[in-house]
Tab-separated table of C-alpha atoms and ligand atoms in Angstrom:
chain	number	residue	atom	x	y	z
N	343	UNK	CA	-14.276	-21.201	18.915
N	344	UNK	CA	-12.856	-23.197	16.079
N	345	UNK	CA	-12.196	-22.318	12.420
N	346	UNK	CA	-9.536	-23.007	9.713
N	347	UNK	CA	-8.118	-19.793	8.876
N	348	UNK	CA	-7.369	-16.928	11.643
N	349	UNK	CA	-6.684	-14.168	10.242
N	350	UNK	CA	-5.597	-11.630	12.438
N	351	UNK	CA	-6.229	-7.673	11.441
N	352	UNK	CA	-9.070	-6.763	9.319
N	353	UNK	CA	-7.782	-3.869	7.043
N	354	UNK	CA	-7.219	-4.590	3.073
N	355	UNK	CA	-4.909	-7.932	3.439
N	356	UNK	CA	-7.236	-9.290	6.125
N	357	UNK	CA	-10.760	-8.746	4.502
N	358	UNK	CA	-9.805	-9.665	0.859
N	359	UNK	CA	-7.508	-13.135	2.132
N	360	UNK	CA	-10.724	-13.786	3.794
N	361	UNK	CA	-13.167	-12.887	1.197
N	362	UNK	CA	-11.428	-15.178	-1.346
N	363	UNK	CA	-11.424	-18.206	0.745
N	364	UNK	CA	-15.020	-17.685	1.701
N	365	UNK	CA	-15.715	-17.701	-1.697
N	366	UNK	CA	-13.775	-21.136	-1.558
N	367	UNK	CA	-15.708	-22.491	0.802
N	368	UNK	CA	-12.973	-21.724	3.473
N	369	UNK	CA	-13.977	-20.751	6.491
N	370	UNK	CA	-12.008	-17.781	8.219
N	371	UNK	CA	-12.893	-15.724	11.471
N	372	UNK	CA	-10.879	-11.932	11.063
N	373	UNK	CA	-9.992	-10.617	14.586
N	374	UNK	CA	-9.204	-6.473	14.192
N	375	UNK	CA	-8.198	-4.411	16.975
N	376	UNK	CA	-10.158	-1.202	16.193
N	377	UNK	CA	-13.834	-0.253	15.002
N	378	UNK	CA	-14.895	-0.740	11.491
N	379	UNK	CA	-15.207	3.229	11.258
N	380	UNK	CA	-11.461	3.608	12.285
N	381	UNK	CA	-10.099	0.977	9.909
N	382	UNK	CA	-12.433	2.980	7.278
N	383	UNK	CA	-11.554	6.462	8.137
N	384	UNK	CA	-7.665	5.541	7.253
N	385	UNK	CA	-7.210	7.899	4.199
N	386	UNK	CA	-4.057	5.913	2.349
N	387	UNK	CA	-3.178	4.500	-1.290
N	388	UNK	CA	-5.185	5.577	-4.131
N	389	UNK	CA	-3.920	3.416	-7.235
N	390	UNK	CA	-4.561	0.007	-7.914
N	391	UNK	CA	-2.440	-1.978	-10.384
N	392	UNK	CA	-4.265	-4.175	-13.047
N	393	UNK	CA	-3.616	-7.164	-11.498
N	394	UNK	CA	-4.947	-5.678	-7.631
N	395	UNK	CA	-8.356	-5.008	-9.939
N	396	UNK	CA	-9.076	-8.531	-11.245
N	397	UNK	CA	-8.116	-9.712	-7.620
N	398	UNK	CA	-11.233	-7.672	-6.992
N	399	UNK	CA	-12.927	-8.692	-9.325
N	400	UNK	CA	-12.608	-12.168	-8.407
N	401	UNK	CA	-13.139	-12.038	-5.173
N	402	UNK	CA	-16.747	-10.460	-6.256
N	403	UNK	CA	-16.237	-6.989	-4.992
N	404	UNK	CA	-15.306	-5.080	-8.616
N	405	UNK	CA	-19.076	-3.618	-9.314
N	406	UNK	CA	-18.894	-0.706	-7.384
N	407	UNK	CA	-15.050	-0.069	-8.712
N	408	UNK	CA	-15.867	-0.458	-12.344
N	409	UNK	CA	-18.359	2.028	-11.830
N	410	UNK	CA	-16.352	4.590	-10.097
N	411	UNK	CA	-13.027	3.785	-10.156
N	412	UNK	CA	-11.404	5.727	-12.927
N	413	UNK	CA	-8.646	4.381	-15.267
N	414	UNK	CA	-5.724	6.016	-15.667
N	415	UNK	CA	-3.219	5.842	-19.431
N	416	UNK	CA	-0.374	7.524	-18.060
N	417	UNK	CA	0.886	10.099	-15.294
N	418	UNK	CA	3.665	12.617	-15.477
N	419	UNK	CA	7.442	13.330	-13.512
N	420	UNK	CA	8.598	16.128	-14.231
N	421	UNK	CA	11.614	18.646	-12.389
N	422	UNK	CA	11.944	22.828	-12.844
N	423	UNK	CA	12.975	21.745	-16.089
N	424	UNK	CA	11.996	18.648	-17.435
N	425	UNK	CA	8.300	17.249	-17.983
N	426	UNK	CA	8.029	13.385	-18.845
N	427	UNK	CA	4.526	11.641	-19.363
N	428	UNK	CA	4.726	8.033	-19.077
N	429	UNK	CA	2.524	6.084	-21.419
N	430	UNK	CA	1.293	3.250	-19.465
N	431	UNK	CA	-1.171	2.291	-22.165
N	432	UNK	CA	0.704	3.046	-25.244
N	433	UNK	CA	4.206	1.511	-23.301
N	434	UNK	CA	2.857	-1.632	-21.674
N	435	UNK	CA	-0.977	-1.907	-23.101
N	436	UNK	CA	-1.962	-1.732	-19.399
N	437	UNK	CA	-3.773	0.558	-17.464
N	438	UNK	CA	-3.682	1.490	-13.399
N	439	UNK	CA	-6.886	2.342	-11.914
N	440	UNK	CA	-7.608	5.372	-9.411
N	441	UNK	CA	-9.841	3.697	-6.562
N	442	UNK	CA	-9.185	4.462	-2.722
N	443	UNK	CA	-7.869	2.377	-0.133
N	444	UNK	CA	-11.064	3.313	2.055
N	445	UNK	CA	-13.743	2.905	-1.427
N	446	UNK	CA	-11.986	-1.236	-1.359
N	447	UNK	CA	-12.371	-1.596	2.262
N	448	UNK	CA	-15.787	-0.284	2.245
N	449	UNK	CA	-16.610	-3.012	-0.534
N	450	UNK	CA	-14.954	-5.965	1.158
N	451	UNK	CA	-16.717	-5.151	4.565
N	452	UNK	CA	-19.724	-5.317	2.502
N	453	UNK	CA	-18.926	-8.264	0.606
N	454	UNK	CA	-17.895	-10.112	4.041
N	455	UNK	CA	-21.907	-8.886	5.543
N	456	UNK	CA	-23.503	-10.503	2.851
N	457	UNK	CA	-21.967	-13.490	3.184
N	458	UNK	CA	-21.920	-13.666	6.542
N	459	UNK	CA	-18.139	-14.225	7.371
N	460	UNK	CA	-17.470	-13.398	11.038
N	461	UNK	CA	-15.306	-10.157	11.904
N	462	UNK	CA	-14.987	-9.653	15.073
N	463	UNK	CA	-13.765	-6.387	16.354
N	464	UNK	CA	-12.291	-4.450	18.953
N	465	UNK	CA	-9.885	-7.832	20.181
N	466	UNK	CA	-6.655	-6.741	22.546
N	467	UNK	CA	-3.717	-8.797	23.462
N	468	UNK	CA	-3.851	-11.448	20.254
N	469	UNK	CA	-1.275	-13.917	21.436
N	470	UNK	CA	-0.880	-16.721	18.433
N	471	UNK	CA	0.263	-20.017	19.760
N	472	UNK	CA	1.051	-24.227	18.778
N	473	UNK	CA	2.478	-22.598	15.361
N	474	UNK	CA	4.299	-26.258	14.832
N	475	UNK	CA	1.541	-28.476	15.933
N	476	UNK	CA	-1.526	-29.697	13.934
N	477	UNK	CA	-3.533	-27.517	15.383
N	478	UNK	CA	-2.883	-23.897	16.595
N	479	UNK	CA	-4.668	-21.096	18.602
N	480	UNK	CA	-4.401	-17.383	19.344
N	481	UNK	CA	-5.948	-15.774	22.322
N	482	UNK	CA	-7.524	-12.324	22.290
N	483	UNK	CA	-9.526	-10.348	25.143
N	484	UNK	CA	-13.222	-9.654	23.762
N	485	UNK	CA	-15.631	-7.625	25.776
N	486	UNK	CA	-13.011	-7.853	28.722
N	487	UNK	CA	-13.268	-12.104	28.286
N	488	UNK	CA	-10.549	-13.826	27.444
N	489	UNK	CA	-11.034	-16.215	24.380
N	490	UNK	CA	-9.628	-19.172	22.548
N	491	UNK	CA	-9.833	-19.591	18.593
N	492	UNK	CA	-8.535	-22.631	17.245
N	493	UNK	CA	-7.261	-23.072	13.873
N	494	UNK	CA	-5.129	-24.729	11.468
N	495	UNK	CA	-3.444	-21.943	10.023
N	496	UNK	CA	-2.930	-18.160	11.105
N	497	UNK	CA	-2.678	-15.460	8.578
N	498	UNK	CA	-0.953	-12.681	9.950
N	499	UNK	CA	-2.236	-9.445	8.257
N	500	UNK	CA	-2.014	-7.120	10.932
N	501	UNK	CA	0.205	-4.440	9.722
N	502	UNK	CA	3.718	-2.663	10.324
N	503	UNK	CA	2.845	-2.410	14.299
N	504	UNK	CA	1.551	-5.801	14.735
N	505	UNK	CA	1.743	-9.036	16.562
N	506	UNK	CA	2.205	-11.688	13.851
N	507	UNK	CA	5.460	-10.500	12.944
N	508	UNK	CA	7.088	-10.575	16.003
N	509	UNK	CA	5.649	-14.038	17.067
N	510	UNK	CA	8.451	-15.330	14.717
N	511	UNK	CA	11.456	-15.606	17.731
N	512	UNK	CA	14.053	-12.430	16.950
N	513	UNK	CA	16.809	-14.864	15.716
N	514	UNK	CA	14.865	-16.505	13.584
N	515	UNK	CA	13.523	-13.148	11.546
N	516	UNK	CA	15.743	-10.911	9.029
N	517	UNK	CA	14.440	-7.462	8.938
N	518	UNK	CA	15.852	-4.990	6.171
N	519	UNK	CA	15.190	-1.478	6.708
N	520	UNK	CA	15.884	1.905	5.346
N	521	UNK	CA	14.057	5.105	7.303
N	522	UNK	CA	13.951	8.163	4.782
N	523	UNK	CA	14.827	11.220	6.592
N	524	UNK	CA	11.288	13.152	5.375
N	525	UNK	CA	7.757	12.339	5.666
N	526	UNK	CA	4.582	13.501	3.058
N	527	UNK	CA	2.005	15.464	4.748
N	528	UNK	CA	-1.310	14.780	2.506
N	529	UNK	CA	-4.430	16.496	2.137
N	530	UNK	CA	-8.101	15.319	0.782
N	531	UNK	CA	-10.012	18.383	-0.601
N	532	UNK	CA	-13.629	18.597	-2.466
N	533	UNK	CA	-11.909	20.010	-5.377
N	534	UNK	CA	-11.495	19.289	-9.085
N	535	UNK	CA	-8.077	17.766	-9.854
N	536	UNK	CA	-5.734	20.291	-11.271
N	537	UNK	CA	-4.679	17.952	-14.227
N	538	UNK	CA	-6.464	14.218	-15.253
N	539	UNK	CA	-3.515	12.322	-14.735
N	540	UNK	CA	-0.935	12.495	-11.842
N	541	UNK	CA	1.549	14.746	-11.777
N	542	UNK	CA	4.636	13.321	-9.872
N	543	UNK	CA	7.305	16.827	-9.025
N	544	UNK	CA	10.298	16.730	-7.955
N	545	UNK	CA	10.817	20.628	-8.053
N	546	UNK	CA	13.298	22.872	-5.954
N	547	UNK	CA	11.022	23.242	-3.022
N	548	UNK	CA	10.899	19.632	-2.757
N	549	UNK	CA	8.618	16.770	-4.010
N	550	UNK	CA	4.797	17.078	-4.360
N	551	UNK	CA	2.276	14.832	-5.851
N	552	UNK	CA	-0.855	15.752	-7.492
N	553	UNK	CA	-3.313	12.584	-7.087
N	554	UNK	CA	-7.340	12.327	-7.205
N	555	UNK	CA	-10.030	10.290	-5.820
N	556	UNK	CA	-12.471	11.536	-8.528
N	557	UNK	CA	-14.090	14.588	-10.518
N	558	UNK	CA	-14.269	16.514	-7.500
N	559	UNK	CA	-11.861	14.737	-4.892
N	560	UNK	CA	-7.943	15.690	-4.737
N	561	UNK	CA	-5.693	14.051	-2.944
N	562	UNK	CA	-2.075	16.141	-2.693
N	563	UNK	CA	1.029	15.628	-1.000
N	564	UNK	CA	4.422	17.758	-0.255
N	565	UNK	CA	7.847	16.194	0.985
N	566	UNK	CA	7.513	17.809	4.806
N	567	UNK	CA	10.700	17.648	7.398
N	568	UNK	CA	10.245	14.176	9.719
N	569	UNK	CA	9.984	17.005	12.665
N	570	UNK	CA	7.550	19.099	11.009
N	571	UNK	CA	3.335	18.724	12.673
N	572	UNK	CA	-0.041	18.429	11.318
N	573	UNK	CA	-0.385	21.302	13.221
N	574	UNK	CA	2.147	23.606	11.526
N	575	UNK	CA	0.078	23.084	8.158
N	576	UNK	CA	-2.719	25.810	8.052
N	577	UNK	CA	-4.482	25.277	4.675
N	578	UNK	CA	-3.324	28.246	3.457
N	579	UNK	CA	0.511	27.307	3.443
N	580	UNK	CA	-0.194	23.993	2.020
N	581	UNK	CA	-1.639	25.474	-1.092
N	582	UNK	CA	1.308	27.979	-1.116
N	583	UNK	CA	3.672	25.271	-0.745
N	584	UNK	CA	2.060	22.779	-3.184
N	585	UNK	CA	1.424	25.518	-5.851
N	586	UNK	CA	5.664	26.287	-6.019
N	587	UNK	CA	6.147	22.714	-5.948
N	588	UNK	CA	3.990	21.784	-9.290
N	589	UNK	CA	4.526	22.726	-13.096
N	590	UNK	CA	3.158	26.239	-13.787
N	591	UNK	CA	1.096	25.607	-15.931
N	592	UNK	CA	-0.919	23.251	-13.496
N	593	UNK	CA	-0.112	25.683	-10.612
N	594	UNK	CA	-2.421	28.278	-13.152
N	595	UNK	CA	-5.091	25.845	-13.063
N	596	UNK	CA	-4.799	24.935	-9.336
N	597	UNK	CA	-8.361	25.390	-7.291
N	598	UNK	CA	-7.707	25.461	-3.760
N	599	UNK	CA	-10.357	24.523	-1.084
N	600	UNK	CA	-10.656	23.532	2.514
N	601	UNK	CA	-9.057	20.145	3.640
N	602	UNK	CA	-11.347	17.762	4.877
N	603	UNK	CA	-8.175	15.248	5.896
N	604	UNK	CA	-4.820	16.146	6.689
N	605	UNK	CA	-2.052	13.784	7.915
N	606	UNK	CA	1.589	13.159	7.558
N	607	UNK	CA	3.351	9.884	6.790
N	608	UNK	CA	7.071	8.969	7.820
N	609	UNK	CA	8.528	7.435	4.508
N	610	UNK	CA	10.113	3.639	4.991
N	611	UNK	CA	11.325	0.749	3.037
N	612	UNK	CA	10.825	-2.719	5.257
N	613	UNK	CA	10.732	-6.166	4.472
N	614	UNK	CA	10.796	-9.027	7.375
N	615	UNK	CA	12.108	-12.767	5.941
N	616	UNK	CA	10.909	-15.543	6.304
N	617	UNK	CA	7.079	-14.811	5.409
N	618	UNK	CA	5.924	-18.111	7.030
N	619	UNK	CA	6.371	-19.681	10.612
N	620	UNK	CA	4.881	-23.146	10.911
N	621	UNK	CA	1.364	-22.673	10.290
N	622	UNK	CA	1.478	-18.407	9.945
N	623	UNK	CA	1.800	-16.763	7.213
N	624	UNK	CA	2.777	-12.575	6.934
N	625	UNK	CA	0.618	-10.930	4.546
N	626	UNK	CA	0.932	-7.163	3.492
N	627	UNK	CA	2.137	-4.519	5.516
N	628	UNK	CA	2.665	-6.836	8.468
N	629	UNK	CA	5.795	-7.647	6.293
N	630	UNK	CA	6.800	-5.236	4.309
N	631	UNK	CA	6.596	-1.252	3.743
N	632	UNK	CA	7.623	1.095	1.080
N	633	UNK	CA	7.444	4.810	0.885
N	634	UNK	CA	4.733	5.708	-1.334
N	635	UNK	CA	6.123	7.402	-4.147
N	636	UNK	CA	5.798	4.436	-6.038
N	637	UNK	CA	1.864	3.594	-5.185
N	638	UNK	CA	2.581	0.027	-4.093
N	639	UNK	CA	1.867	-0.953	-0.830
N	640	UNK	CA	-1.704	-1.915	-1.309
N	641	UNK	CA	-0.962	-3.728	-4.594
N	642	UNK	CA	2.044	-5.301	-2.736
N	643	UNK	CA	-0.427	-7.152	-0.258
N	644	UNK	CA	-2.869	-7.821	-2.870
N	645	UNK	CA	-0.029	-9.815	-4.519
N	646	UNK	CA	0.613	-11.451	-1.232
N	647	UNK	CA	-3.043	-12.290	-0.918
N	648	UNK	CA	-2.944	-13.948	-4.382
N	649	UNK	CA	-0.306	-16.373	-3.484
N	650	UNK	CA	-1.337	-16.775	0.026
N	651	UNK	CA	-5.139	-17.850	-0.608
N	652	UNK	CA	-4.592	-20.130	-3.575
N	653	UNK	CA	-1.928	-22.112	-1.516
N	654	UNK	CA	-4.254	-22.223	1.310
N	655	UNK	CA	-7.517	-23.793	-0.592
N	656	UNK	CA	-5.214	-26.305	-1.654
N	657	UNK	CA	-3.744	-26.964	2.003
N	658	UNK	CA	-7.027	-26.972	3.543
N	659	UNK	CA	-8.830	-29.183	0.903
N	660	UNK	CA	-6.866	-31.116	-1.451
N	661	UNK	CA	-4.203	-31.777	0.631
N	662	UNK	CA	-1.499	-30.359	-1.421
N	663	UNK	CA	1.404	-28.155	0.515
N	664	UNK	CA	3.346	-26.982	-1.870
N	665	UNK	CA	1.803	-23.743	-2.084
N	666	UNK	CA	1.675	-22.873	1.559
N	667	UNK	CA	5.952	-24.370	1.324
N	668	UNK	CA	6.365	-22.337	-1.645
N	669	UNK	CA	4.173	-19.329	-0.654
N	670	UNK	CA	7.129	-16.971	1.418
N	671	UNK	CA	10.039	-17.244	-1.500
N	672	UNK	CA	7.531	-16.488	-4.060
N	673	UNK	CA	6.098	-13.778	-2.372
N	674	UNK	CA	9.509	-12.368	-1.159
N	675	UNK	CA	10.841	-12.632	-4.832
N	676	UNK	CA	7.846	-10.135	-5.883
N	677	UNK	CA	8.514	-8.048	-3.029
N	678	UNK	CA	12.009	-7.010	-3.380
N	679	UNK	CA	11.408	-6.010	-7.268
N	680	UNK	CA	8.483	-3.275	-5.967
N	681	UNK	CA	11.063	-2.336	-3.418
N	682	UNK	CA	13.642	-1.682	-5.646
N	683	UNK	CA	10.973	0.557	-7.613
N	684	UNK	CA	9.659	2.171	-4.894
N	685	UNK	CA	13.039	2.709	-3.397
N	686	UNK	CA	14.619	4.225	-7.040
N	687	UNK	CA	11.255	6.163	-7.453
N	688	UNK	CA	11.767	8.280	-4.073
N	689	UNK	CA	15.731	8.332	-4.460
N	690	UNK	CA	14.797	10.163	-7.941
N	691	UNK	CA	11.929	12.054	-7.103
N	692	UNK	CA	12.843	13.354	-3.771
N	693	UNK	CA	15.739	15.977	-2.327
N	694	UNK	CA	17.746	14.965	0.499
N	695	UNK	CA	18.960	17.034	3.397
N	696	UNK	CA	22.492	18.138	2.668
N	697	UNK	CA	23.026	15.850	-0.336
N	698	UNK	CA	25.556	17.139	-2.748
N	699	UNK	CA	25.997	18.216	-6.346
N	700	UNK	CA	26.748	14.992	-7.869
N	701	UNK	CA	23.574	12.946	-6.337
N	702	UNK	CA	21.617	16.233	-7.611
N	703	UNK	CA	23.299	15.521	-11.067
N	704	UNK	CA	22.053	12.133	-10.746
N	705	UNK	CA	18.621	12.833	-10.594
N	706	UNK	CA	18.529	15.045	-13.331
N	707	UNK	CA	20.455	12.634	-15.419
N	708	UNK	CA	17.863	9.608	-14.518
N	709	UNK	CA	14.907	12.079	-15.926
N	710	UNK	CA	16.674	13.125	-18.878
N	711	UNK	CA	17.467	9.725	-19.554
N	712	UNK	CA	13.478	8.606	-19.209
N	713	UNK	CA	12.616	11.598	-21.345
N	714	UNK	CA	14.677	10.779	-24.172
N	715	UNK	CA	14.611	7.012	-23.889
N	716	UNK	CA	11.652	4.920	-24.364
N	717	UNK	CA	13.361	1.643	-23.193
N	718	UNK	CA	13.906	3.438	-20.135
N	719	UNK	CA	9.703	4.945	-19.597
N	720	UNK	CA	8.438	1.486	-20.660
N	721	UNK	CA	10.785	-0.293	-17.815
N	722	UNK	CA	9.061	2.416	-15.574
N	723	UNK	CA	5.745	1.888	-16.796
N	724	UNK	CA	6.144	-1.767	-16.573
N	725	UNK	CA	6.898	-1.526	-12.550
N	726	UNK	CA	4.473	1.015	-12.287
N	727	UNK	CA	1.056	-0.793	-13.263
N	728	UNK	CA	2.409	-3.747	-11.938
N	729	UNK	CA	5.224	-6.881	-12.272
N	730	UNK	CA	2.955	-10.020	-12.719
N	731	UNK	CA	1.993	-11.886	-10.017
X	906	RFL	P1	-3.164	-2.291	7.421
X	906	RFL	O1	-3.973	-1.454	6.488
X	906	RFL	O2	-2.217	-1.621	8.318
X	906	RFL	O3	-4.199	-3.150	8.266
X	906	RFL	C1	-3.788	-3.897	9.381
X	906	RFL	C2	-4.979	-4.059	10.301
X	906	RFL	O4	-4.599	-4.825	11.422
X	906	RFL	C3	-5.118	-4.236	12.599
X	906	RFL	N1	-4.254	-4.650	13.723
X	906	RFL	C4	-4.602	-5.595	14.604
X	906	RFL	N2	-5.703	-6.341	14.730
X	906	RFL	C5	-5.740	-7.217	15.739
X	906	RFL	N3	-4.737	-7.370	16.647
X	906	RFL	C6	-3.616	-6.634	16.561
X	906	RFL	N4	-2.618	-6.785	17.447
X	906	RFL	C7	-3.511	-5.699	15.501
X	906	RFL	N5	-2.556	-4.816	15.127
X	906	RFL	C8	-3.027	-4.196	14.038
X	906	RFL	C9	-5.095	-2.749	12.318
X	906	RFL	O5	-6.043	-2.046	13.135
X	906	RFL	C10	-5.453	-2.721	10.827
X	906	RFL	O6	-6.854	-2.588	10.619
X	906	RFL	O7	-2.334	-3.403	6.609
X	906	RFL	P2	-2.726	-4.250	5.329
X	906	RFL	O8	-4.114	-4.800	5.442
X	906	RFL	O9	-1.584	-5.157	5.066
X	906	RFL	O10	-2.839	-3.179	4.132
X	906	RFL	C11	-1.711	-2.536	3.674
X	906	RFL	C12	-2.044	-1.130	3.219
X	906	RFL	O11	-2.866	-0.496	4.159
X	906	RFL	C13	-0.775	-0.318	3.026
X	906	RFL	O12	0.201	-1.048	2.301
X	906	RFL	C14	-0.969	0.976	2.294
X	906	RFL	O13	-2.006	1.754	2.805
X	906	RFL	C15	0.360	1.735	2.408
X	906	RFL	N6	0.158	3.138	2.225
X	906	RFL	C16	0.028	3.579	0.967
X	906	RFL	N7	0.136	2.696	-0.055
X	906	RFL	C17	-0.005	3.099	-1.313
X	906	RFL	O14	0.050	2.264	-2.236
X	906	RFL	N8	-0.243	4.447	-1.573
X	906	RFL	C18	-0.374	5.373	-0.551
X	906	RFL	O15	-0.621	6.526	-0.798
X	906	RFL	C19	-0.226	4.957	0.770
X	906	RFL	N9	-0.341	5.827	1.796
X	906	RFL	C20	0.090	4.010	3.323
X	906	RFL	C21	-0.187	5.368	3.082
X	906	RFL	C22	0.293	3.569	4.630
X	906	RFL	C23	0.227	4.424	5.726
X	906	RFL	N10	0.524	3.902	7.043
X	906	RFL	C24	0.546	2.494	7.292
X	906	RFL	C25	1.032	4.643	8.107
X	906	RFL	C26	-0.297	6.234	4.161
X	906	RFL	C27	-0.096	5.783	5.485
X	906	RFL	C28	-0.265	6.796	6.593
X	907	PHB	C1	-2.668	8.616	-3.560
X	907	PHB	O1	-3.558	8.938	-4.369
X	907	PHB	O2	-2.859	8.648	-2.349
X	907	PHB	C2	-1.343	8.202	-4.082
X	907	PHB	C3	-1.160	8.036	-5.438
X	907	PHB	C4	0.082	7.650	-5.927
X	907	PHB	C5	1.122	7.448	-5.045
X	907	PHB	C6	0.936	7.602	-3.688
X	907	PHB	C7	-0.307	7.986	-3.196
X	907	PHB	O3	2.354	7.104	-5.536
C-alpha cells in the first residue's frame, strides 16, 4: 500500500488532519487500533474554542454543530464565598461553543465515508520506519497479516499511550511532566443542566464542575482521591457529593437522575519536544496533556491540526518546507501558553492534599482579584475561548 500521509490513530487529531487534506486533494490512509464504536463511546471534552469551530467548519463538518452545538457568553468560578461570572462575550467579543468530543468524531467519521478516505481499523503493532529517507513506511498487523504502507510523511496522532512518540530515540525527546495528585470522576445524566452556563467550584469539599451536552444532557465532575474507584461511586453519593460542592442556590435547582456514563480521569500536564522527527510529525494528545479544568485538550490538537495540515499541502504539492520546518516551534509556542492556563486554572480551582494556609490564601486572593478586576477576567477569558492560532 502506498499513500502520502499516514496518519496513525483515528480519534479527533487523526480524522480532522485527514479530513482537511482530503479536502486538499491529499491523500491520507488513518490506521486506529480499536473499533469505530470504542473510539466513539470515549465520553471526554465538551467545549470547543472559536477557532476549533471554524476548523470545523472548514473542514466541512460544522452543519450538524451549528445546529446543535450551543454557544456559550460566559461561565462562572466561584468558592464558599465568592461567585465570579466571566464575560467571554462582553470581555473578548468571543464566544466558546458546547459540542462533545464524541458529537465531532461522529461528524468527521461521517465526513471521511462520504468521501471515501480509507480508515482502517483494528491495526496492532504499528512500527513507523525510514523517518530520514525520501520515503518512509510503518508496519501494522491487519486481520493477523502483516502489512506495509508507504508514505512520505507520518502524522503521529495516536494519543498519550502511543507509538509515534516514542519512535523519536529517548535522548533525542524532552518530556515535561507534572502528575496532579487527584483525578475527576465524571458522570453523563439525561437531565436538565442545573444552570445555562458552567459553573466552575472550587468549594470546601473540593472542586466540582457543572458542564452540559444540551437541554437535557449534564455532564458533572468532582475532584476524587487518585486511589478512589468507579466502583466506590453509587449514584446516590455522587449527587450528595456534587450537591455540597456547588453554589446553593444551584444545589436548590439541582435534578438528579441515573448516570448513563461514569468514569474517572487522572489529572496531568505533559508536553514531549521536539514535535517533528524527519518525516513525523506529533499531533494532539500524542504530545501533550493537560488536566481539564481548563477545557483545552481538544482545542489544543485542533490548533496542532491547523498548523500541521497547511504545512503539509504545501510540502506535498508546492514544494515549499517551511511549514513542515517551522510546524513543531510554532506549535510548541501555542502549547506551553494553554499549559500555563490549564496548569494556573487547576492550581486555583483545586485543593491539595495537606497544602497549607498560605497556598489556601492564595487561591482566595487570585478569585478576589478576578472578581474585582476586569483586566484580570478578560486575561482569563482571553485564554479561555482561545489564544489565536
Ligand atoms: P485520542 O483521542 O487519544 O486519540 C488517539 C487515537 O489513537 C488510537 N491509538 C492507536 N492507533 C493505532 N496504533 C496505535 N499504536 C495506537 N495507539 C492509540 C487510539 O485508539 C485513539 O483512537 O487523541 P487525539 O486525537 O489527539 O485527541 C485528543 C483529545 O481526545 C483529548 O485532548 C481530550 O479528550 C482530552 N480530554 C479532555 N479535553 C478537554 O478539553 N475536556 C475534557 O473534559 C477532557 N476530558 C480528556 C478527558 C482526555 C481523557 N483521556 C485521554 C484519558 C477525559 C479523558 C478520560
Ligand atoms: C466537559 O463538558 O466535559 C468539560 C467542560 C469544561 C471543562 C472540562 C470538561 O473544563
Amino acid at each position: 500500500m502506498k499513500t502520502q500521509v499516514a496518519i496513525i490513530g483515528g480519534g479527533p487529531s487523526g480524522l480532522l488532519l485527514s479530513q482537511l487534506l482530503n479536502k486538499a486533494g491529499v491523500e491520507t490512509v488513518v490506521l486506529e487500533r480499536s473499533t469505530r464504536a470504542h473510539v466513539l463511546s470515549r465520553i471526554r471534552a465538551g467545549i470547543l474554542e472559536w477557532g476549533t469551530v471554524e476548523l470545523l467548519n472548514e473542514a466541512g463538518v460544522g452543519a450538524r454543530m451549528a445546529q446543535e452545538g450551543i454557544p456559550h457568553d460566559g461561565c462562572y468560578l466561584t468558592d464558599d464565598e465568592l461567585m465570579v461570572h466571566i464575560d467571554f462575550k462582553e470581555l473578548t467579543g468571543k464566544q466558546v461553543m458546547v459540542y462533545g468530543q464524541t458529537e465531532v468524531t461522529t461528524d468527521l467519521y461521517n465526513a471521511q465515508d462520504a468521501i471515501g478516505t480509507t480508515v482502517i481499523h483494528g491495526v496492532e503493532d504499528v512500527s513507523i520506519h525510514d523517518l530520514d529517507q525520501a520515503t518512509s513506511y510503518v508496519e501494522f498487523t491487519h486481520e493477523g497479516a502483516r502489512k506495509r504502507l508507504e508514505c512520505l510523511y507520518v502524522a503521529g496522532c495516536d494519543g498519550f499511550h502511543g507509538v509515534s512518540r516514542r519512535t523519536i530515540p529517548e535522548e533525542k525527546r524532552s518530556e515535561f511532566e507534572r502528575v496532579y495528585p487527584f483525578g475527576w470522576l465524571g458522570i453523563l445524566s439525561e437531565t436538565p443542566p442545573v444552570h445555562d452556563e458552567l459553573i466552575y467550584s472550587n468549594s470546601r469539599h473540593g472542586f466540582a464542575l457543572a458542564s452540559m451536552r444540551n437541554e437535557n444532557l449534564v455532564r458533572y465532575y468532582v475532584q476524587v482521591p487518585l486511589s478512589d474507584k468507579v466502583e466506590d461511586w453509587s449514584d446516590q453519593r455522587f449527587w450528595d457529593e456534587f450537591s455540597r460542592r456547588i453554589p446553593s442556590d444551584a444545589a436548590a435547582r439541582l435534578i438528579t437522575g441515573p448516570s448513563i456514563e461514569k468514569s474517572i480521569a487522572p489529572l496531568r500536564s505533559f508536553v514531549a519536544e521536539p514535535l517533528r522527527w524527519g518525516n513525523m510529525f506529533l499531533v494532539g494528545d500524542a504530545a501533550h496533556i493537560v488536566p481539564p479544568t481548563g477545557a483545552k485538550g481538544l482545542n489544543l490538537a485542533a490548533s496542532d491540526v491547523y498548523y500541521l495540515y497547511k504545512a503539509l499541502i504545501d510540502a506535498v504539492k508546492g514544494g515549499s518546507k517551511t511549514g513542515i520546518d517551522e510546524y513543531s516551534a510554532r506549535a510548541l509556542e501555542r502549547i506551553w501558553k494553554a499549559m500555563r492556563f490549564s496548569w494556573q486554572m487547576t492550581t486555583m480551582l483545586h485543593r491539595f492534599d495537606g497544602e497549607d494556609a498560605f497556598a489556601e490564601q492564595m487561591r482566595k486572593a487570585t478569585l478576589t482579584h478576578l472578581a474585582t478586576s476586569e483586566t484580570a477576567r478578560r486575561d482569563l477569558a482571553e485564554n479561555y475561548i482561545g489564544l489565536p492560532f
